[in-house]
Short mmCIF file of C-alpha atoms and ligand atoms in Angstrom, two decimals:
data_model
loop_
_atom_site.label_atom_id
_atom_site.label_comp_id
_atom_site.label_asym_id
_atom_site.label_seq_id
_atom_site.Cartn_x
_atom_site.Cartn_y
_atom_site.Cartn_z
CA UNK A 707 -43.94 33.25 -7.18
CA UNK A 708 -43.64 29.68 -5.97
CA UNK A 709 -45.09 29.04 -2.57
CA UNK A 710 -42.61 28.63 0.24
CA UNK A 711 -43.90 25.12 0.93
CA UNK A 712 -42.90 24.04 -2.59
CA UNK A 713 -39.48 25.53 -1.94
CA UNK A 714 -39.19 23.47 1.20
CA UNK A 715 -40.48 20.34 -0.53
CA UNK A 716 -37.70 20.64 -3.08
CA UNK A 717 -35.21 20.40 -0.24
CA UNK A 718 -36.86 18.02 2.22
CA UNK A 719 -37.38 14.76 0.34
CA UNK A 720 -39.74 12.13 1.67
CA UNK A 721 -37.74 9.21 3.04
CA UNK A 722 -38.27 6.12 0.90
CA UNK A 723 -39.12 3.05 2.93
CA UNK A 724 -36.38 0.46 3.37
CA UNK A 725 -38.99 -2.13 4.38
CA UNK A 726 -38.45 -5.33 2.43
CA UNK A 727 -35.35 -3.96 0.74
CA UNK A 728 -32.14 -5.86 1.25
CA UNK A 729 -29.19 -5.95 -1.14
CA UNK A 730 -25.51 -6.90 -1.11
CA UNK A 731 -23.56 -3.71 -1.73
CA UNK A 732 -22.69 -1.30 1.04
CA UNK A 733 -24.61 1.90 0.19
CA UNK A 734 -22.66 5.02 -0.74
CA UNK A 735 -23.33 7.35 2.18
CA UNK A 736 -22.31 10.89 1.32
CA UNK A 737 -22.16 13.54 4.01
CA UNK A 738 -20.42 16.64 5.15
CA UNK A 739 -23.11 17.45 7.74
CA UNK A 740 -24.07 14.81 10.28
CA UNK A 741 -27.49 15.57 11.78
CA UNK A 742 -27.99 15.23 15.52
CA UNK A 743 -31.28 14.21 17.12
CA UNK A 744 -31.18 16.92 19.82
CA UNK A 745 -29.16 19.77 21.30
CA UNK A 746 -27.59 17.60 23.96
CA UNK A 747 -26.16 15.09 21.47
CA UNK A 748 -24.79 17.94 19.34
CA UNK A 749 -23.14 19.51 22.39
CA UNK A 750 -21.48 16.22 23.34
CA UNK A 751 -20.63 15.14 19.78
CA UNK A 752 -16.92 15.00 20.66
CA UNK A 753 -17.64 11.83 22.63
CA UNK A 754 -18.47 10.06 19.34
CA UNK A 755 -14.84 10.30 18.23
CA UNK A 756 -12.88 8.24 17.13
CA UNK A 757 -15.29 5.49 15.97
CA UNK A 758 -18.61 7.32 15.64
CA UNK A 759 -19.93 9.92 13.22
CA UNK A 760 -19.57 13.60 13.99
CA UNK A 761 -18.50 15.21 10.70
CA UNK A 762 -18.29 13.80 7.17
CA UNK A 763 -14.54 14.37 6.98
CA UNK A 764 -14.02 11.65 9.59
CA UNK A 765 -15.98 9.09 7.64
CA UNK A 766 -19.44 7.76 6.83
CA UNK A 767 -20.79 4.18 7.11
CA UNK A 768 -19.25 3.47 3.65
CA UNK A 769 -15.79 4.40 4.95
CA UNK A 770 -16.35 2.41 8.14
CA UNK A 771 -17.34 -0.70 6.16
CA UNK A 772 -14.04 -0.61 4.24
CA UNK A 773 -12.12 0.10 7.44
CA UNK A 774 -13.81 -2.86 9.14
CA UNK A 775 -12.94 -5.16 6.24
CA UNK A 776 -9.27 -4.21 6.35
CA UNK A 777 -9.25 -4.63 10.14
CA UNK A 778 -10.77 -8.09 9.91
CA UNK A 779 -8.41 -9.21 7.13
CA UNK A 780 -5.41 -8.12 9.20
CA UNK A 781 -6.87 -9.36 12.51
CA UNK A 782 -6.10 -5.84 13.76
CA UNK A 783 -7.71 -3.49 16.27
CA UNK A 784 -8.90 -0.68 13.93
CA UNK A 785 -8.17 0.71 10.45
CA UNK A 786 -8.38 4.15 8.85
CA UNK A 787 -8.83 4.88 5.15
CA UNK A 788 -6.85 7.81 3.72
CA UNK A 789 -6.59 9.34 0.22
CA UNK A 790 -3.56 7.34 -1.00
CA UNK A 791 -0.95 4.78 -0.06
CA UNK A 792 1.58 7.58 0.27
CA UNK A 793 -0.78 9.43 2.67
CA UNK A 794 -1.12 6.24 4.74
CA UNK A 795 2.62 6.24 5.36
CA UNK A 796 3.15 9.99 5.75
CA UNK A 797 0.25 10.49 8.18
CA UNK A 798 1.59 7.68 10.38
CA UNK A 799 4.99 9.40 10.40
CA UNK A 800 3.50 12.86 11.07
CA UNK A 801 1.48 11.44 13.98
CA UNK A 802 4.18 9.38 15.65
CA UNK A 803 7.16 11.74 15.15
CA UNK A 804 7.92 15.18 16.56
CA UNK A 805 10.98 17.45 16.58
CA UNK A 806 13.96 15.75 18.22
CA UNK A 807 12.67 12.23 17.52
CA UNK A 808 14.54 9.73 15.37
CA UNK A 809 13.04 7.58 12.61
CA UNK A 810 14.73 4.64 10.87
CA UNK A 811 13.63 3.96 7.31
CA UNK A 812 14.62 0.84 5.34
CA UNK A 813 16.82 1.55 2.34
CA UNK A 814 14.46 -0.24 -0.10
CA UNK A 815 11.37 1.73 0.96
CA UNK A 816 9.02 3.22 -1.68
CA UNK A 817 11.11 6.21 -2.91
CA UNK A 818 8.49 8.96 -2.30
CA UNK A 819 8.59 8.02 1.41
CA UNK A 820 12.34 8.66 1.57
CA UNK A 821 11.75 11.96 -0.26
CA UNK A 822 9.04 12.88 2.29
CA UNK A 823 11.50 12.14 5.10
CA UNK A 824 14.13 14.42 3.54
CA UNK A 825 11.86 17.24 2.42
CA UNK A 826 9.24 17.29 5.20
CA UNK A 827 10.40 15.41 8.31
CA UNK A 828 13.97 16.72 8.44
CA UNK A 829 12.96 20.41 8.15
CA UNK A 830 10.49 19.75 11.02
CA UNK A 831 13.42 18.67 13.21
CA UNK A 832 12.98 14.90 12.97
CA UNK A 833 16.26 12.97 12.61
CA UNK A 834 16.09 10.50 9.74
CA UNK A 835 18.40 7.51 9.26
CA UNK A 836 18.37 4.86 6.58
CA UNK A 837 19.06 1.24 7.59
CA UNK A 838 19.81 -1.89 5.60
CA UNK A 839 16.71 -4.08 6.04
CA UNK A 840 18.75 -7.23 5.37
CA UNK A 841 21.36 -6.45 8.05
CA UNK A 842 19.96 -6.59 11.58
CA UNK A 843 23.32 -5.47 13.03
CA UNK A 844 23.08 -2.28 10.97
CA UNK A 845 19.64 -1.65 12.51
CA UNK A 846 20.90 -2.47 16.04
CA UNK A 847 23.82 -0.06 15.64
CA UNK A 848 21.55 2.81 14.53
CA UNK A 849 18.54 2.45 16.82
CA UNK A 850 18.64 4.80 19.83
CA UNK A 851 16.69 3.84 22.94
CA UNK A 852 14.28 6.59 23.95
CA UNK A 853 14.91 8.65 20.80
CA UNK A 854 14.05 6.33 17.92
CA UNK A 855 10.25 6.36 17.79
CA UNK A 856 9.59 4.46 14.60
CA UNK A 857 11.25 1.81 12.42
CA UNK A 858 9.69 1.75 8.94
CA UNK A 859 10.07 -1.15 6.50
CA UNK A 860 8.56 -2.58 3.34
CA UNK A 861 8.42 -6.26 2.37
CA UNK A 862 9.32 -7.00 -0.30
CA UNK A 863 11.28 -3.80 -0.92
CA UNK A 864 10.27 -1.50 -3.77
CA UNK A 865 11.62 -2.71 -7.14
CA UNK A 866 14.59 -4.65 -5.67
CA UNK A 867 12.19 -7.07 -3.93
CA UNK A 868 14.22 -8.20 -0.90
CA UNK A 869 12.07 -9.67 1.87
CA UNK A 870 13.28 -8.53 5.29
CA UNK A 871 12.89 -10.34 8.61
CA UNK A 872 9.89 -8.35 9.88
CA UNK A 873 9.65 -10.48 13.02
CA UNK A 874 13.19 -9.63 14.16
CA UNK A 875 13.02 -6.00 13.04
CA UNK A 876 9.80 -5.49 15.06
CA UNK A 877 11.43 -7.14 18.10
CA UNK A 878 14.52 -4.91 17.84
CA UNK A 879 12.28 -1.82 17.53
CA UNK A 880 10.28 -2.82 20.60
CA UNK A 881 13.40 -3.53 22.70
CA UNK A 882 14.42 0.10 22.07
CA UNK A 883 10.93 1.44 22.84
CA UNK A 884 10.14 2.23 19.19
CA UNK A 885 7.13 1.32 17.06
CA UNK A 886 7.51 -0.91 14.00
CA UNK A 887 5.57 -0.06 10.85
CA UNK A 888 5.47 -1.65 7.45
CA UNK A 889 4.17 -1.16 3.93
CA UNK A 890 2.35 -4.36 2.95
CA UNK A 891 1.08 -3.27 -0.48
CA UNK A 892 2.75 -6.06 -2.50
CA UNK A 893 1.22 -8.84 -0.42
CA UNK A 894 -2.09 -7.35 0.73
CA UNK A 895 -3.55 -8.97 3.87
CA UNK A 896 -4.33 -12.06 1.79
CA UNK A 897 -0.65 -13.03 1.52
CA UNK A 898 0.86 -11.49 4.65
CA UNK A 899 -0.46 -10.25 7.99
CA UNK A 900 2.40 -8.22 9.51
CA UNK A 901 0.51 -7.46 12.76
CA UNK A 902 0.89 -11.17 13.55
CA UNK A 903 4.67 -10.74 13.25
CA UNK A 904 4.65 -8.04 15.93
CA UNK A 905 4.43 -5.02 13.61
CA UNK A 906 2.37 -2.22 15.22
CA UNK A 907 1.02 -0.45 12.17
CA UNK A 908 0.51 -1.59 8.56
CA UNK A 909 0.06 0.77 5.63
CA UNK A 910 -1.23 -0.32 2.26
CA UNK A 911 -1.96 1.33 -1.07
CA UNK A 912 -5.54 0.18 -1.80
CA UNK A 913 -4.81 1.85 -5.14
CA UNK A 914 -3.16 -1.44 -6.15
CA UNK A 915 -4.76 -4.84 -5.50
CA UNK A 916 -7.79 -3.81 -3.43
CA UNK A 917 -9.01 -1.25 -5.97
CA UNK A 918 -7.76 -3.64 -8.59
CA UNK A 919 -8.90 -1.74 -11.70
CA UNK A 920 -6.45 1.20 -12.03
CA UNK A 921 -9.20 3.74 -11.37
CA UNK A 922 -8.92 4.87 -7.77
CA UNK A 923 -6.45 6.14 -5.20
CA UNK A 924 -6.84 5.14 -1.55
CA UNK A 925 -4.68 3.96 1.31
CA UNK A 926 -5.34 2.09 4.53
CA UNK A 927 -3.65 2.09 7.91
CA UNK A 928 -4.31 -0.84 10.23
CA UNK A 929 -3.38 -0.72 13.90
CA UNK A 930 -2.64 -3.31 16.55
CA UNK A 931 -3.38 -0.72 19.25
CA UNK A 932 -6.51 1.36 19.86
CA UNK A 933 -4.75 4.41 21.32
CA UNK A 934 -2.49 4.92 18.30
CA UNK A 935 -5.57 4.56 16.09
CA UNK A 936 -7.43 7.25 18.09
CA UNK A 937 -4.41 9.55 17.89
CA UNK A 938 -4.21 9.15 14.12
CA UNK A 939 -7.95 9.73 13.64
CA UNK A 940 -7.53 13.01 15.52
CA UNK A 941 -4.46 13.95 13.51
CA UNK A 942 -6.41 13.49 10.25
CA UNK A 943 -9.05 15.88 11.58
CA UNK A 944 -6.25 18.34 12.36
CA UNK A 945 -4.84 17.98 8.86
CA UNK A 946 -8.29 18.07 7.22
CA UNK A 947 -7.78 14.77 5.44
CA UNK A 948 -10.75 12.59 4.50
CA UNK A 949 -11.85 10.31 1.66
CA UNK A 950 -14.76 10.07 -0.75
CA UNK A 951 -17.41 7.41 -0.01
CA UNK A 952 -17.60 6.77 -3.78
CA UNK A 953 -13.95 5.71 -3.81
CA UNK A 954 -14.53 3.53 -0.74
CA UNK A 955 -17.46 1.90 -2.51
CA UNK A 956 -15.20 1.07 -5.49
CA UNK A 957 -12.61 -0.36 -3.10
CA UNK A 958 -15.27 -2.51 -1.39
CA UNK A 959 -16.28 -3.84 -4.79
CA UNK A 960 -12.63 -4.50 -5.72
CA UNK A 961 -12.12 -6.37 -2.47
CA UNK A 962 -14.84 -8.86 -3.41
CA UNK A 963 -12.79 -10.27 -6.29
CA UNK A 964 -9.35 -9.67 -4.82
CA UNK A 965 -8.75 -13.22 -3.57
CA UNK A 966 -9.50 -14.66 -7.00
CA UNK A 967 -7.48 -11.99 -8.83
CA UNK A 968 -4.49 -12.45 -6.51
CA UNK A 969 -4.48 -16.22 -6.94
CA UNK A 970 -4.56 -15.81 -10.69
CA UNK A 971 -1.91 -13.11 -11.10
CA UNK A 972 0.28 -14.77 -8.46
CA UNK A 973 0.15 -18.07 -10.34
CA UNK A 974 0.95 -16.47 -13.70
CA UNK A 975 3.73 -14.28 -12.23
CA UNK A 976 5.34 -17.29 -10.49
CA UNK A 977 5.31 -19.25 -13.73
CA UNK A 978 6.71 -16.33 -15.77
CA UNK A 979 9.38 -15.50 -13.18
CA UNK A 980 10.73 -19.08 -13.23
CA UNK A 981 10.68 -19.27 -17.03
CA UNK A 982 12.39 -15.88 -17.37
CA UNK A 983 14.99 -16.87 -14.77
CA UNK A 984 15.71 -19.89 -16.97
CA UNK A 985 16.01 -17.67 -20.05
CA UNK A 986 18.09 -14.75 -18.76
CA UNK A 987 19.58 -16.05 -15.50
CA UNK A 988 18.20 -16.29 -11.95
CA UNK A 989 20.00 -13.10 -10.85
CA UNK A 990 18.09 -11.08 -13.48
CA UNK A 991 14.62 -11.82 -12.11
CA UNK A 992 13.68 -10.37 -8.73
CA UNK A 993 10.68 -12.11 -7.15
CA UNK A 994 10.37 -13.33 -3.54
CA UNK A 995 8.95 -16.72 -4.58
CA UNK A 996 12.08 -17.60 -6.57
CA UNK A 997 14.48 -19.85 -4.73
CA UNK A 998 17.70 -17.92 -4.06
CA UNK A 999 16.02 -14.49 -4.09
CA UNK A 1000 17.16 -12.19 -1.28
CA UNK A 1001 15.09 -12.98 1.83
CA UNK A 1002 13.37 -15.96 0.19
CA UNK A 1003 13.47 -17.74 3.60
CA UNK A 1004 11.46 -14.92 5.21
CA UNK A 1005 8.97 -14.99 2.35
CA UNK A 1006 8.53 -18.73 2.94
CA UNK A 1007 8.16 -18.18 6.69
CA UNK A 1008 5.82 -15.16 6.70
CA UNK A 1009 3.86 -15.11 3.42
CA UNK A 1010 1.23 -17.53 2.17
CA UNK A 1011 1.86 -16.76 -1.50
CA UNK A 1012 3.21 -14.34 -4.06
CA UNK A 1013 1.42 -11.56 -5.89
CA UNK A 1014 1.67 -10.49 -9.51
CA UNK A 1015 4.54 -7.99 -9.37
CA UNK A 1016 8.15 -8.83 -10.17
CA UNK A 1017 11.22 -7.09 -11.57
CA UNK A 1018 13.44 -7.94 -14.55
CA UNK A 1019 16.97 -6.55 -14.62
CA UNK A 1020 18.46 -5.76 -18.00
CA UNK A 1021 21.77 -4.34 -19.12
CA UNK A 1022 20.73 -1.79 -21.72
CA UNK A 1023 23.52 0.39 -23.00
CA UNK A 1024 21.43 2.07 -25.66
CA UNK A 1025 18.13 3.79 -24.75
CA UNK A 1026 16.82 3.23 -28.26
CA UNK A 1027 17.02 -0.56 -27.71
CA UNK A 1028 14.94 -0.19 -24.53
CA UNK A 1029 12.47 2.14 -26.23
CA UNK A 1030 12.09 -0.18 -29.20
CA UNK A 1031 11.52 -3.19 -26.89
CA UNK A 1032 8.91 -1.27 -24.86
CA UNK A 1033 7.18 0.08 -27.96
CA UNK A 1034 7.00 -3.48 -29.34
CA UNK A 1035 4.79 -4.67 -26.47
CA UNK A 1036 1.26 -5.59 -27.49
CA UNK A 1037 -0.57 -6.86 -24.41
CA UNK A 1038 1.48 -5.08 -21.73
CA UNK A 1039 0.96 -1.33 -21.37
CA UNK A 1040 3.69 1.06 -20.22
CA UNK A 1041 2.82 2.72 -16.94
CA UNK A 1042 3.41 3.12 -13.22
CA UNK A 1043 1.11 2.02 -10.41
CA UNK A 1044 0.13 -1.66 -10.64
CA UNK A 1045 -2.23 -4.31 -9.29
CA UNK A 1046 -4.98 -3.75 -11.86
CA UNK A 1047 -6.54 -6.03 -14.46
CA UNK A 1048 -4.21 -4.66 -17.16
CA UNK A 1049 -0.63 -5.91 -17.34
CA UNK A 1050 2.04 -3.22 -17.09
CA UNK A 1051 5.75 -2.71 -17.54
CA UNK A 1052 7.51 0.28 -15.98
CA UNK A 1053 11.22 0.85 -16.58
CA UNK A 1054 13.23 2.34 -13.71
CA UNK A 1055 16.75 3.09 -12.72
CA UNK A 1056 17.93 2.64 -9.13
CA UNK A 1057 21.03 4.78 -9.70
CA UNK A 1058 21.36 7.12 -6.73
CA UNK A 1059 18.28 5.63 -5.02
CA UNK A 1060 19.98 3.48 -2.39
CA UNK A 1061 22.24 4.65 0.40
CA UNK A 1062 23.33 1.22 1.65
CA UNK A 1063 22.27 -1.69 -0.50
CA UNK A 1064 24.26 -2.24 -3.67
CA UNK A 1065 22.31 -1.79 -6.89
CA UNK A 1066 23.32 -2.06 -10.51
CA UNK A 1067 23.43 1.63 -11.35
CA UNK A 1068 23.78 1.04 -15.08
CA UNK A 1069 21.07 -1.61 -15.32
CA UNK A 1070 17.42 -0.94 -16.07
CA UNK A 1071 14.94 -2.42 -13.58
CA UNK A 1072 11.70 -3.30 -15.35
CA UNK A 1073 8.79 -3.62 -12.97
CA UNK A 1074 6.26 -6.06 -14.38
CA UNK A 1075 2.67 -6.23 -13.09
CA UNK A 1076 0.69 -9.22 -14.30
CA UNK A 1077 -2.97 -8.55 -15.05
CA UNK A 1078 -5.92 -10.62 -16.18
CA UNK A 1079 -5.27 -10.98 -19.92
CA UNK A 1080 -4.60 -14.37 -21.55
CA UNK A 1081 -1.46 -15.84 -19.98
CA UNK A 1082 -0.38 -17.23 -23.37
CA UNK A 1083 -0.58 -13.81 -25.03
CA UNK A 1084 1.23 -12.22 -22.11
CA UNK A 1085 3.99 -14.81 -22.30
CA UNK A 1086 4.49 -14.32 -26.04
CA UNK A 1087 4.69 -10.59 -25.39
CA UNK A 1088 7.16 -10.71 -22.50
CA UNK A 1089 9.37 -13.38 -24.06
CA UNK A 1090 9.62 -11.21 -27.20
CA UNK A 1091 10.31 -8.18 -25.02
CA UNK A 1092 13.19 -9.88 -23.21
CA UNK A 1093 14.68 -11.03 -26.53
CA UNK A 1094 14.33 -7.49 -27.92
CA UNK A 1095 16.12 -6.08 -24.86
CA UNK A 1096 18.96 -8.41 -25.67
CA UNK A 1097 19.14 -6.65 -29.03
CA UNK A 1098 17.86 -9.41 -31.29
CA UNK A 1099 14.34 -9.93 -32.49
C1 LIG B 714 1.97 2.55 -5.00
C2 LIG B 714 2.63 2.34 -3.72
C3 LIG B 714 2.49 3.24 -2.68
C4 LIG B 714 1.73 4.54 -2.83
O1 LIG B 714 0.40 4.35 -3.12
P1 LIG B 714 -0.44 5.55 -3.78
O2 LIG B 714 -1.85 5.19 -3.49
O3 LIG B 714 -0.10 5.54 -5.23
O4 LIG B 714 0.00 6.80 -3.09
C5 LIG B 714 3.10 2.96 -1.48
N1 LIG B 714 3.83 1.84 -1.31
C6 LIG B 714 3.99 0.95 -2.30
C7 LIG B 714 4.80 -0.27 -2.04
C8 LIG B 714 3.41 1.17 -3.53
O5 LIG B 714 3.60 0.30 -4.52
#
């Protein structure tokens, strides 16, 4: 038999000294249990919420470091990290909305959010309306003072890439007593800071540019107001939603190179978008930085640059032509999600996706994410792809 003191020694490790040790990375702090120094502090642990540590689910110093970075980049009040970009949006909606409330969602919002509204919010008794983000009169005619609690938008819109007037939409929401929220994933806080335009809450998929390497899923929510932040922190405890410190550590690492990556992919995407517009026509390339794109004036007013994601529209009557063109890609991979070091193409159809804004139902929308490969090789690949879509190669 082993002695009981050996058993205990296996469990109670000596603490290594941190004296003289200093390094750059934020340590990965893992915890379910948080240990309290005495009975009194355990009894009153509720007073540590929402910023402090009381249970691992609500975050460790690794989570808080990432939250603090997002808060500083957005010049916000507080941020919360959640398991995905989708969770960032849905937990905001589940916290702000209750039965009988009304929510307005922009027509070009990330499609899973519209599905969540139909399949989760409506059965809970929340009234959902879709508005045209490029038509402020449409928003004014649908917003209901005292009943509309939230106006949700995304700039630029998913796939179709229109940039809405976030400043005016937030003002219209506030006049009616509603909150304004937006999905800022395309821009990241480096290219747009919606809180400065009057938006109350910003959601982002850190899965994309912050993670930056196609290997993690995380989302962030950044608040202009402390009370809404505290309410959401509590709601996440109710729902039992938390994140892994390992994922937060990867996101903190991704963040360190994000500015450089964004400048690079934004530069390459801008160059490619203009060249492609010259090749196939300006109406076939959807990218906020292109003159004449829908909402280009708001992009110029509110954004400091463009990221690496744009859309090519192609009339493809025969699926085999599309498949052959996609299969002929060398440098670009086929896949959803984006914002990583690897360049991607994802074909989509917007048929049946939009309630208000006209789309070309029989055209294929090819979402292109520029990565970090050689720009010359990428250009040869995409130019060949566009020619192959046209049926000749
Ligand atoms: C990818 C994406 C999301 C969802 O992010 P996940 O982390 O994949 O859930 C939300 N909004 C936009 C604009 C996105 O591109």
